[in-house]
XYZ file of C-alpha atoms in Angstrom:
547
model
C -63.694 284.736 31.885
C -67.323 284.860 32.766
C -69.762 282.692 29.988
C -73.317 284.043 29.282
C -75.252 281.218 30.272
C -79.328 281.384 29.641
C -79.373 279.253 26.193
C -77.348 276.527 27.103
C -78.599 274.888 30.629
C -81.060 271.579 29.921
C -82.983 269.331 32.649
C -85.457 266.958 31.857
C -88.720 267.784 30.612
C -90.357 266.258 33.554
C -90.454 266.931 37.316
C -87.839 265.168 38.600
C -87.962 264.655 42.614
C -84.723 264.173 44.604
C -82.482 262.239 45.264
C -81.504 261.068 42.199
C -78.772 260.334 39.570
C -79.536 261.707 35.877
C -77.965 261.178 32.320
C -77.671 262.919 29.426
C -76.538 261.857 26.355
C -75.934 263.490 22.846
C -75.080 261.168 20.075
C -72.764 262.118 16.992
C -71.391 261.486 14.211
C -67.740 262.494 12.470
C -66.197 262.076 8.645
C -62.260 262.253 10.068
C -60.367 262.117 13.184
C -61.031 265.289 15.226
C -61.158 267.241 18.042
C -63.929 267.522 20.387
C -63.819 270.860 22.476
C -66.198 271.920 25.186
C -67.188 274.016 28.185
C -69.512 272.204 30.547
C -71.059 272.673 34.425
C -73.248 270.813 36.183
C -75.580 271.814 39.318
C -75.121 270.041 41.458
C -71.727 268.202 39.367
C -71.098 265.498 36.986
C -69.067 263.064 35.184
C -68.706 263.029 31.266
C -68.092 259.911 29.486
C -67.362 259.429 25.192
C -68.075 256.048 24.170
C -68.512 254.704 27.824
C -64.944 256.154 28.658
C -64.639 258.731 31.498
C -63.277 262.216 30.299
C -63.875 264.820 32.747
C -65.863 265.531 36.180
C -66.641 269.113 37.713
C -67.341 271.248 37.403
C -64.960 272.660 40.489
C -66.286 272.827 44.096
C -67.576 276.705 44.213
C -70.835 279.236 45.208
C -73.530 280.445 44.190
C -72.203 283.310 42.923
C -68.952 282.251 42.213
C -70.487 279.248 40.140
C -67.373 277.487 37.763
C -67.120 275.961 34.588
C -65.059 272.671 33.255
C -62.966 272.312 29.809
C -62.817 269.109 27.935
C -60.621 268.676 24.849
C -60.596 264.941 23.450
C -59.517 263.589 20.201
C -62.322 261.826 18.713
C -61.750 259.256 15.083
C -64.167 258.856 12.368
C -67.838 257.128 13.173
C -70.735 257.095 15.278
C -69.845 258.429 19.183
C -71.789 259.050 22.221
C -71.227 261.939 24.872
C -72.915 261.044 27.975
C -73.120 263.364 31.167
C -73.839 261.785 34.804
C -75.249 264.378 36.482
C -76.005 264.004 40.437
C -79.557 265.693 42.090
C -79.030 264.579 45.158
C -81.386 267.400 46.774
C -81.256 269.197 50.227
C -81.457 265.825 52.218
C -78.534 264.098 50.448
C -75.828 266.116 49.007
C -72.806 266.313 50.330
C -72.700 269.003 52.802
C -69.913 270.995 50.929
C -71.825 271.128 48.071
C -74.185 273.903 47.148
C -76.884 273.965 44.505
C -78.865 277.029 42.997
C -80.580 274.792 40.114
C -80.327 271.124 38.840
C -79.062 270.615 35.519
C -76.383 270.488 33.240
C -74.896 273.375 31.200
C -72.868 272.329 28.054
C -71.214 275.077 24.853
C -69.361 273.568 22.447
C -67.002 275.038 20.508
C -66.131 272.285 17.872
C -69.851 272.271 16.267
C -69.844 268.132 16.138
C -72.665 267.407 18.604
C -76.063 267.122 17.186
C -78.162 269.652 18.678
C -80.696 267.160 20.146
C -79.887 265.962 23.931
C -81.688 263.200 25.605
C -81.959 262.406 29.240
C -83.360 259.922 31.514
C -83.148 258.753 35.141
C -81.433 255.484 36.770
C -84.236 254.078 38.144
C -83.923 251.332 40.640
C -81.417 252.946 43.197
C -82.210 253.643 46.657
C -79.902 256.540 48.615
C -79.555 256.307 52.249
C -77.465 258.689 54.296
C -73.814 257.923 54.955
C -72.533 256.628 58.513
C -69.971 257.050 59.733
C -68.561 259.095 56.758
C -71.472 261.453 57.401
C -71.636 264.407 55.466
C -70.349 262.716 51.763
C -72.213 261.543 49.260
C -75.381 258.889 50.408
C -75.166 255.142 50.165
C -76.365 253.883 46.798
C -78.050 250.497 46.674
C -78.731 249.163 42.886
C -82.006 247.177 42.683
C -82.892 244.794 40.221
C -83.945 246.602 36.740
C -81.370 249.168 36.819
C -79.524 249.663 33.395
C -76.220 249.094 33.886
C -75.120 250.999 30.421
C -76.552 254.551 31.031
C -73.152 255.754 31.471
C -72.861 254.398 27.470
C -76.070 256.542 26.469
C -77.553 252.654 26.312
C -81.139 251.707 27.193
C -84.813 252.959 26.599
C -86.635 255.605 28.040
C -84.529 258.508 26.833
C -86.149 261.783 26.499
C -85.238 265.217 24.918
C -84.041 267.220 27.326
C -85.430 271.139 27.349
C -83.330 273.995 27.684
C -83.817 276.501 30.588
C -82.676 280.198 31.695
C -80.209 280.106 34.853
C -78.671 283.568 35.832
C -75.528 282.643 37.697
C -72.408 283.966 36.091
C -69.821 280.780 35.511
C -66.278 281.409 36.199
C -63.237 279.822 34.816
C -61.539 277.117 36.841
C -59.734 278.997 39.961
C -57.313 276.013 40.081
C -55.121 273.811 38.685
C -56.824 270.648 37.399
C -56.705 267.584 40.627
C -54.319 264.666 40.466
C -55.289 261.593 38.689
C -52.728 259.143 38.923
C -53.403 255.392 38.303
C -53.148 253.499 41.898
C -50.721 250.352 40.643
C -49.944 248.792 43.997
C -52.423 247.863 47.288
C -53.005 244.587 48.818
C -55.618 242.344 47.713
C -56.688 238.998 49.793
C -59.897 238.533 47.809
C -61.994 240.583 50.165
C -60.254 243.356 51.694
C -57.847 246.034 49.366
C -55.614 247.920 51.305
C -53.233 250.757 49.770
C -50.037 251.195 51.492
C -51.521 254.560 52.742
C -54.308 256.865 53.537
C -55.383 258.756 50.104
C -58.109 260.636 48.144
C -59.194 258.103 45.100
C -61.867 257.672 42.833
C -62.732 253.981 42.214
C -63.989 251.766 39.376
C -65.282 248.021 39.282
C -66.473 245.599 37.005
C -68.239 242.887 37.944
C -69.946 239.474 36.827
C -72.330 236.761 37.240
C -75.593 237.057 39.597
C -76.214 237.755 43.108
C -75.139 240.969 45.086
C -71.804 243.069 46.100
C -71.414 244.794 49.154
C -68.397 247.115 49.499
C -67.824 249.017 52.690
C -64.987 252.257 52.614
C -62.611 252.348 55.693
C -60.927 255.043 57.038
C -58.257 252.385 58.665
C -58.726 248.814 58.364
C -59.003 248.436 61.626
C -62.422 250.434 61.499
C -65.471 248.488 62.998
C -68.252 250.997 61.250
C -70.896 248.048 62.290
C -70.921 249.081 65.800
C -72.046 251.791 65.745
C -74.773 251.751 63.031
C -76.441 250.115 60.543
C -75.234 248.485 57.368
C -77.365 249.963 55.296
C -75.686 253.336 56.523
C -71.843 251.759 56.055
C -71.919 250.102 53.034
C -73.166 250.243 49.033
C -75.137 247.203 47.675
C -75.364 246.431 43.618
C -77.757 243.255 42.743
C -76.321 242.034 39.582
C -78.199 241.045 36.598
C -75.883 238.464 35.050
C -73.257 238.840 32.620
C -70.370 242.041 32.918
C -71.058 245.237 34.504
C -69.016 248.247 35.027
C -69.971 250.740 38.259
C -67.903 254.307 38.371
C -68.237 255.205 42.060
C -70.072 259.059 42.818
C -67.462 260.481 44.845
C -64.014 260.204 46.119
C -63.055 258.641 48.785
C -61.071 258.646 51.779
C -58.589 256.387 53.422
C -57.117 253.379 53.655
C -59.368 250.161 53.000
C -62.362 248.442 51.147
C -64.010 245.446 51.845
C -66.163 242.995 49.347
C -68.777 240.732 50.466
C -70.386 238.533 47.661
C -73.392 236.340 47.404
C -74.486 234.003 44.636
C -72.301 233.590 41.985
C -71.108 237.701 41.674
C -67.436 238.410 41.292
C -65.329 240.919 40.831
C -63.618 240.807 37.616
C -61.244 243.958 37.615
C -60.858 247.452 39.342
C -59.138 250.436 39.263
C -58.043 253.306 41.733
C -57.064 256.767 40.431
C -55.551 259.170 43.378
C -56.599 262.631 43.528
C -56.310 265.583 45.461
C -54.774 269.039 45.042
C -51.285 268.545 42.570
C -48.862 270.166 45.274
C -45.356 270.916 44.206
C -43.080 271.438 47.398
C -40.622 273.766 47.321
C -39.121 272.968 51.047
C -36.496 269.752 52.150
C -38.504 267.782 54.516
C -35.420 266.138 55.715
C -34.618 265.854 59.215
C -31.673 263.942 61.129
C -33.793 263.240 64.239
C -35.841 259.735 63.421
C -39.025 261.333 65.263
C -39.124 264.996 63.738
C -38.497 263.544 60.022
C -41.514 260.861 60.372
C -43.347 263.894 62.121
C -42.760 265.843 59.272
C -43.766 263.618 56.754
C -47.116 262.913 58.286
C -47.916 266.508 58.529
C -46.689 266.594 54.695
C -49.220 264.212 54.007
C -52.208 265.172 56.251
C -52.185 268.584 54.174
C -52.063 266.571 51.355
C -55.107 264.339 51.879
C -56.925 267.410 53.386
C -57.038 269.568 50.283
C -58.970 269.304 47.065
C -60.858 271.408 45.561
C -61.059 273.141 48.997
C -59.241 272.826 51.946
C -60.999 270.414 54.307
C -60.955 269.821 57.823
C -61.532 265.949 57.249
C -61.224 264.383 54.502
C -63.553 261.421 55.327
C -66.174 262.825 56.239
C -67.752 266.325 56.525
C -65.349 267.466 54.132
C -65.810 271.291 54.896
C -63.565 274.734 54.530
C -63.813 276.044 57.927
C -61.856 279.332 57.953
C -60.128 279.063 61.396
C -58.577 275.432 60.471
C -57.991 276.897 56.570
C -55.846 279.561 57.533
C -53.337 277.297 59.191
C -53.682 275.447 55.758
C -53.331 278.234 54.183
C -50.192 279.141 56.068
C -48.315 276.113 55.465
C -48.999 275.809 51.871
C -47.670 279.576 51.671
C -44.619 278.652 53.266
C -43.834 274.927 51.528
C -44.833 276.012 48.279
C -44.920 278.457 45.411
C -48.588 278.074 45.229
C -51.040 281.286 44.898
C -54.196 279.378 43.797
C -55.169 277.470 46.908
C -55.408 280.265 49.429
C -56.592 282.395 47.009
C -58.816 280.900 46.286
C -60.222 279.629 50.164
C -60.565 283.363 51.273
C -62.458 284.687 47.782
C -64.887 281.912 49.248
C -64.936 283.546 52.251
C -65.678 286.399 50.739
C -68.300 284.847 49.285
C -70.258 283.790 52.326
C -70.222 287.292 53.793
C -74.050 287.514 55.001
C -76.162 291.029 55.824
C -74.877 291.426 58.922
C -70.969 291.507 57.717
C -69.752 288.519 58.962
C -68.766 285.389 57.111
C -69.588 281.709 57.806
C -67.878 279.419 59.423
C -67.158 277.246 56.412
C -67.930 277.607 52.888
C -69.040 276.616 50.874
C -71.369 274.686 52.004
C -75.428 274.018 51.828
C -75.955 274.545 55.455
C -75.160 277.508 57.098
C -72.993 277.623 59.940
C -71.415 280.937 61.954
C -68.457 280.904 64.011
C -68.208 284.659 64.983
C -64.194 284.170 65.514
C -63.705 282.422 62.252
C -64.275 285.250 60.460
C -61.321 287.093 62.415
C -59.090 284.367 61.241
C -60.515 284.867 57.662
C -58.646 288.513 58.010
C -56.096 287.447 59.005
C -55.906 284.904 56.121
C -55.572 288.067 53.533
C -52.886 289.290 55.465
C -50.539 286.089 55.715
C -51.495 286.194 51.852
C -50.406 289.995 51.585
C -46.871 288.709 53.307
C -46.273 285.664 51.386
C -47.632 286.699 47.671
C -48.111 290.433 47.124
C -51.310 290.465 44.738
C -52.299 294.006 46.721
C -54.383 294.906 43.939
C -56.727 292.029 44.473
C -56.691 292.098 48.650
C -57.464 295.655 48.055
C -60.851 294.961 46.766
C -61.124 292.812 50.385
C -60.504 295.723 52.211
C -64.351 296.836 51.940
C -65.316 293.165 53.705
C -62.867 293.285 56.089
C -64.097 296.688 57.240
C -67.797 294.840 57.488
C -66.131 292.259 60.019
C -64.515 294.708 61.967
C -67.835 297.304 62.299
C -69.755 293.898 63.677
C -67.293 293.259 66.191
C -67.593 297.071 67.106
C -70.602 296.708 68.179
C -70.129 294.857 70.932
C -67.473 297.136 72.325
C -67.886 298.670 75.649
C -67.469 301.552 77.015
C -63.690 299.994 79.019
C -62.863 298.681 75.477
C -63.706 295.074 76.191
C -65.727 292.988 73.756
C -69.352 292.301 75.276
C -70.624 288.691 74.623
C -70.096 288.043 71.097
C -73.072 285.767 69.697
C -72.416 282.850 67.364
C -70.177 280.103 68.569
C -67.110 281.426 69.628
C -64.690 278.637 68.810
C -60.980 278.754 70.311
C -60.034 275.120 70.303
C -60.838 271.729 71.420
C -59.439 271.994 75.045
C -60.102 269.792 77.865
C -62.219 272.143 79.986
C -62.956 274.511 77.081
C -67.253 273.729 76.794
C -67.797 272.696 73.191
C -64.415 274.270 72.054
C -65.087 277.782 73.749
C -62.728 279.719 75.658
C -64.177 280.949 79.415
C -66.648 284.209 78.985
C -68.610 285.507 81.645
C -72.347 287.089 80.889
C -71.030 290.116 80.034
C -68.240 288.981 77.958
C -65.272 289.593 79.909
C -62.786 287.451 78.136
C -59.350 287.731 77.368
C -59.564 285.305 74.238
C -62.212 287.381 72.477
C -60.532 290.751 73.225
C -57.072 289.331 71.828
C -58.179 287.727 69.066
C -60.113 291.154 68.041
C -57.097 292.830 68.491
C -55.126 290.720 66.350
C -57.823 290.838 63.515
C -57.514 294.581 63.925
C -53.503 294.906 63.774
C -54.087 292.408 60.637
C -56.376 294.864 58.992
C -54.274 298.201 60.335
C -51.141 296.485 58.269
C -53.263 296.478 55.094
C -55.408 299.744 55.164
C -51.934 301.826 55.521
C -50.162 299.726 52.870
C -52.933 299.501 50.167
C -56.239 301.081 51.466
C -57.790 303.827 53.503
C -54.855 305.082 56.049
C -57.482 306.764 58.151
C -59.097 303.132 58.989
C -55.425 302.082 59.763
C -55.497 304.683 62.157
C -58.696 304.008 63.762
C -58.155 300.051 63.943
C -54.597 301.119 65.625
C -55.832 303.258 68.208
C -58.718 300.589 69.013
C -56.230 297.637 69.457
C -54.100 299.723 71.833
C -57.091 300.699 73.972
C -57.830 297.131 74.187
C -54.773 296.009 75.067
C -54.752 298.378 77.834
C -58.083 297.282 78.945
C -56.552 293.497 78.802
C -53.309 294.563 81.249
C -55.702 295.962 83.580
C -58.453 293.205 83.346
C -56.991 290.099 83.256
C -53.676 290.655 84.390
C -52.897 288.314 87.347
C -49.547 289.968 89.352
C -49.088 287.423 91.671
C -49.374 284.432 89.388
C -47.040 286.588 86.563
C -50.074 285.171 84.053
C -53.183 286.372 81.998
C -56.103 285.052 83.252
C -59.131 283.989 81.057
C -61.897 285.688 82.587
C -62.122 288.913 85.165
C -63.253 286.827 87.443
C -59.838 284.642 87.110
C -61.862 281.253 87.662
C -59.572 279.973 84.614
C -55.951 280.039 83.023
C -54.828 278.912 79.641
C -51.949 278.605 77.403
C -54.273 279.834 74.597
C -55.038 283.298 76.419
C -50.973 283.818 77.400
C -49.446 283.154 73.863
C -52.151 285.578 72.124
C -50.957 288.224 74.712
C -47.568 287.923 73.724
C -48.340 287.848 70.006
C -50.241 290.843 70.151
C -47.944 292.303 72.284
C -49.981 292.939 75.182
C -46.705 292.523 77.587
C -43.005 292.668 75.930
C -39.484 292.229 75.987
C -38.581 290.502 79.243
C -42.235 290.549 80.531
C -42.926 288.171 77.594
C -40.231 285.943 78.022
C -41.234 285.449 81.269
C -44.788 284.723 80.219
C -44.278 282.221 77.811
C -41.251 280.586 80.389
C -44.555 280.690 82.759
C -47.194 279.397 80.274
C -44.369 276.362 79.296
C -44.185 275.469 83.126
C -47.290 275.222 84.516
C -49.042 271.927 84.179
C -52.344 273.576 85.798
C -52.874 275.834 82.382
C -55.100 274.756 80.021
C -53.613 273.403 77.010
């Protein structure tokens, strides 16, 4: 469902310059116990709190023009209440890096008629950001000077304005996904300065503290981590000067990993916090069990790195970064097609894709994201994405309306084709993987391209769309992708094909040999039957490949 959306966006009536953390508040009144029912969105995303209590956060992680809305449903009893939204502005310089923005604000329709039609808003002053190290990429460090108000996230304190209402064009979407986990963290070690859980997770955290003097928490991946030596603490840690008496602080983000640490001066102490796990709420439809002691601990781990490496996107780290990057999603993808019964996830990674399609035809690297990023191969791997998709869940009627994009990706690549069928240079970074003597990730090309890697992995994104076009789309362009992937192939036997070493070299100029270049021929069938057997016997064997 898509919401009309100009009459119901509000920001505060003055300029306000980033970073910063706004709230909003809306105070009410009921006669008898009832039901409070909204749809709400925030640019860039916020938490909603009734009477001081948190009820929601979104809205989910999307695009400019795939923008979402959240749902809240609460029971509310008879009396005075206050809705309260904290909405973060973190601007350009500050924002997490997955995390677009069209227009600050916050967009609210309520479908119960019990909030008074007058919202307020107002800034927390006294908080200084500073950008995150060595989880770079996540939300900044916050430091709370004295004179902030503690009880904003009650709709408490002075300086509240009306907030004005103003025209936003995006289309908002309803939730692609299931709602994240948000399970209560009962058990982690606590020494009176370090908590460790019993593993790495996602959380969102909560504290409450007392008395006067400061806090200092630092997040650690492992508790082993030494963030101090390698930059400054003002870059590693959030600071809170207390005023005196109780506070409560509801952290901005999730976090990742293992371990906090509390440093106290004065006479501030913690009185009480709480952990809530999230993440994406996977259901596993597979036995992980294994005899073997090795493979069933090996399986577990990957069980869980999946685990911790999807929310509201797949990421590539959880701790920091926190981006979909298309080439790492679609082995993401791929496993949680396999393991599970799950559509949403994957689905929803390559309509994002689709989403960061630029002019030229190709997509980005990652997305979404604020900062834009091409990997000319990724978007090969984002084809192939729709086709593992097409194998695993059907759904041809909504791939088919890929087909057009796909066809974009393929016509770039075409034009670097040469005349011998070989891919020319392709611009952008070509990523293949993190290999020892593979310069920042890339496989070998010469000038002139000349390399095995790109060639194969066009041809596979070709065969990928070939499958679909004659299934679902245009035969004719399943045709023409067919007859291109063959000539390349041939072009590859002829090129890189090394007789006397029974291997495919990387480059014409055979300067370098990899396993990476010798299992794509044999999954795109460039050699076959026994010739492939022997390849991969070959590509096992010899220690001088690079792996």
């Amino acid at each position: 469902m898509i919401i009309p959306q100009e009459k119901f966006w509000m920001e505060p009536a003055e300029a306000v310059a980033a970073p910063a953390v706004l709230f909003y508040r809306n105070r009410f009144r009921v006669e008898r116990e009832t039901e409070l029912a909204l749809r709400y969105s925030a640019d860039e995303r916020c938490v909603l709190f009734l009477d001081g209590e948190r009820v929601a956060d979104g809205p989910e992680r999307g695009a400019p023009g795939l923008w979402y809305y959240g749902k809240l449903s609460v029971a509310v009893a008879p009396g005075e209440h206050t809705l309260t939204a904290r909405v973060l502005m973190l601007g350009e310089t500050f924002r997490p890096m997955a995390q677009c923005s069209v227009r600050c604000g916050l967009f609210v329709e309520e479908r119960s008629r019990l909030l008074d039609a007058r919202w307020e808003c107002r800034i927390a002053d006294c908080c200084r950001y500073t950008a995150p190290q060595p989880d770079w990429g996540t939300v900044p460090r916050l430091e709370v000077q004295p004179g902030y108000e503690w009880g904003l996230y009650r709709g408490e304190g002075e300086g509240w304005r009306e907030a004005v209402r103003f025209a936003d064009r995006r289309e908002l979407h309803a939730p692609a996904l299931p709602a994240m986990r948000c399970e209560p963290v009962l058990r982690y070690e606590w020494d009176g300065r370090m908590v460790r859980f019993s593993e790495y997770m996602l959380y969102h955290a909560e504290y409450e503290f007392s008395g006067e003097g400061t806090v200092e928490i630092r997040y650690f991946e492992h508790p082993e981590s030494r963030p101090e030596e390698t930059c400054a603490p003002e870059h590693y840690r959030d600071r809170f000067t207390l005023p005196g008496g109780r506070v409560r602080h509801h952290d901005l983000w999730f976090r990742a990993g293992q371990a906090l640490e509390f440093r106290f001066s004065g006479n501030a102490k913690l009185e009480q916090m709480s952990f809530r796990r999230t993440g994406y709420p996977y259901r596993w439809n597979v036995d992980f069990h294994d005899d073997a002691p090795g493979r069933r601990a090996l399986l577990a781990a990957a069980k869980r790195t999946l685990e911790c490496c999807t929310w509201e996107t797949y990421m590539d780290c959880p701790y920091y970064e926190q981006l979909q990057y298309f080439g790492d999603t679609r082995i993401q993808a791929l496993i949680t097609l396999y393991n599970t019964r799950d559509r949403y996830m994957a689905r929803n990674a390559i309509e994002q894709g689709r989403q960061s399609i630029v002019s030229d035809g190709i997509t980005m690297s990652r997305y979404p994201s604020g900062i834009h990023q091409f990997i000319s191969s990724f978007s090969l791997y984002w084809i192939c994405m729709g086709h593992d998709y097409w194998r695993y869940r059907g759904e041809e009627e909504y791939l088919k309306t890929l087909l057009p994009a796909y066809r974009g990706v393929l016509s770039w690549y075409e034009g670097f084709l040469k005349e011998d069928f070989s891919l020319a240079f392709v611009p952008h970074w070509f990523f293949g993987d993190w290999a020892s003597n593979f310069e920042a990730g890339e496989p070998f090309r010469e000038k002139d391209g000349n390399s095995a890697f790109q060639d194969l992995l066009f041809v596979m994104g070709l065969e990928a769309a070939a499958n679909m076009e004659e299934a679902f789309g245009i035969p004719s362009y399943g045709k023409r992708y067919r007859e291109t992937a063959s000539s390349i192939k041939r072009t590859i036997k002829e090129k890189y094909w090394d007789a006397e070493r029974g291997l495919f070299s990387d480059t014409r100029d055979r300067r370098n040999y990899s396993q990476h270049v010798n299992v794509l021929a044999i999954l795109n069938e460039a050699v076959e039957g026994d010739e492939a057997r022997a390849v991969m016997e070959r590509t096992l064997a010899d220690t001088t490949l690079t792996q």
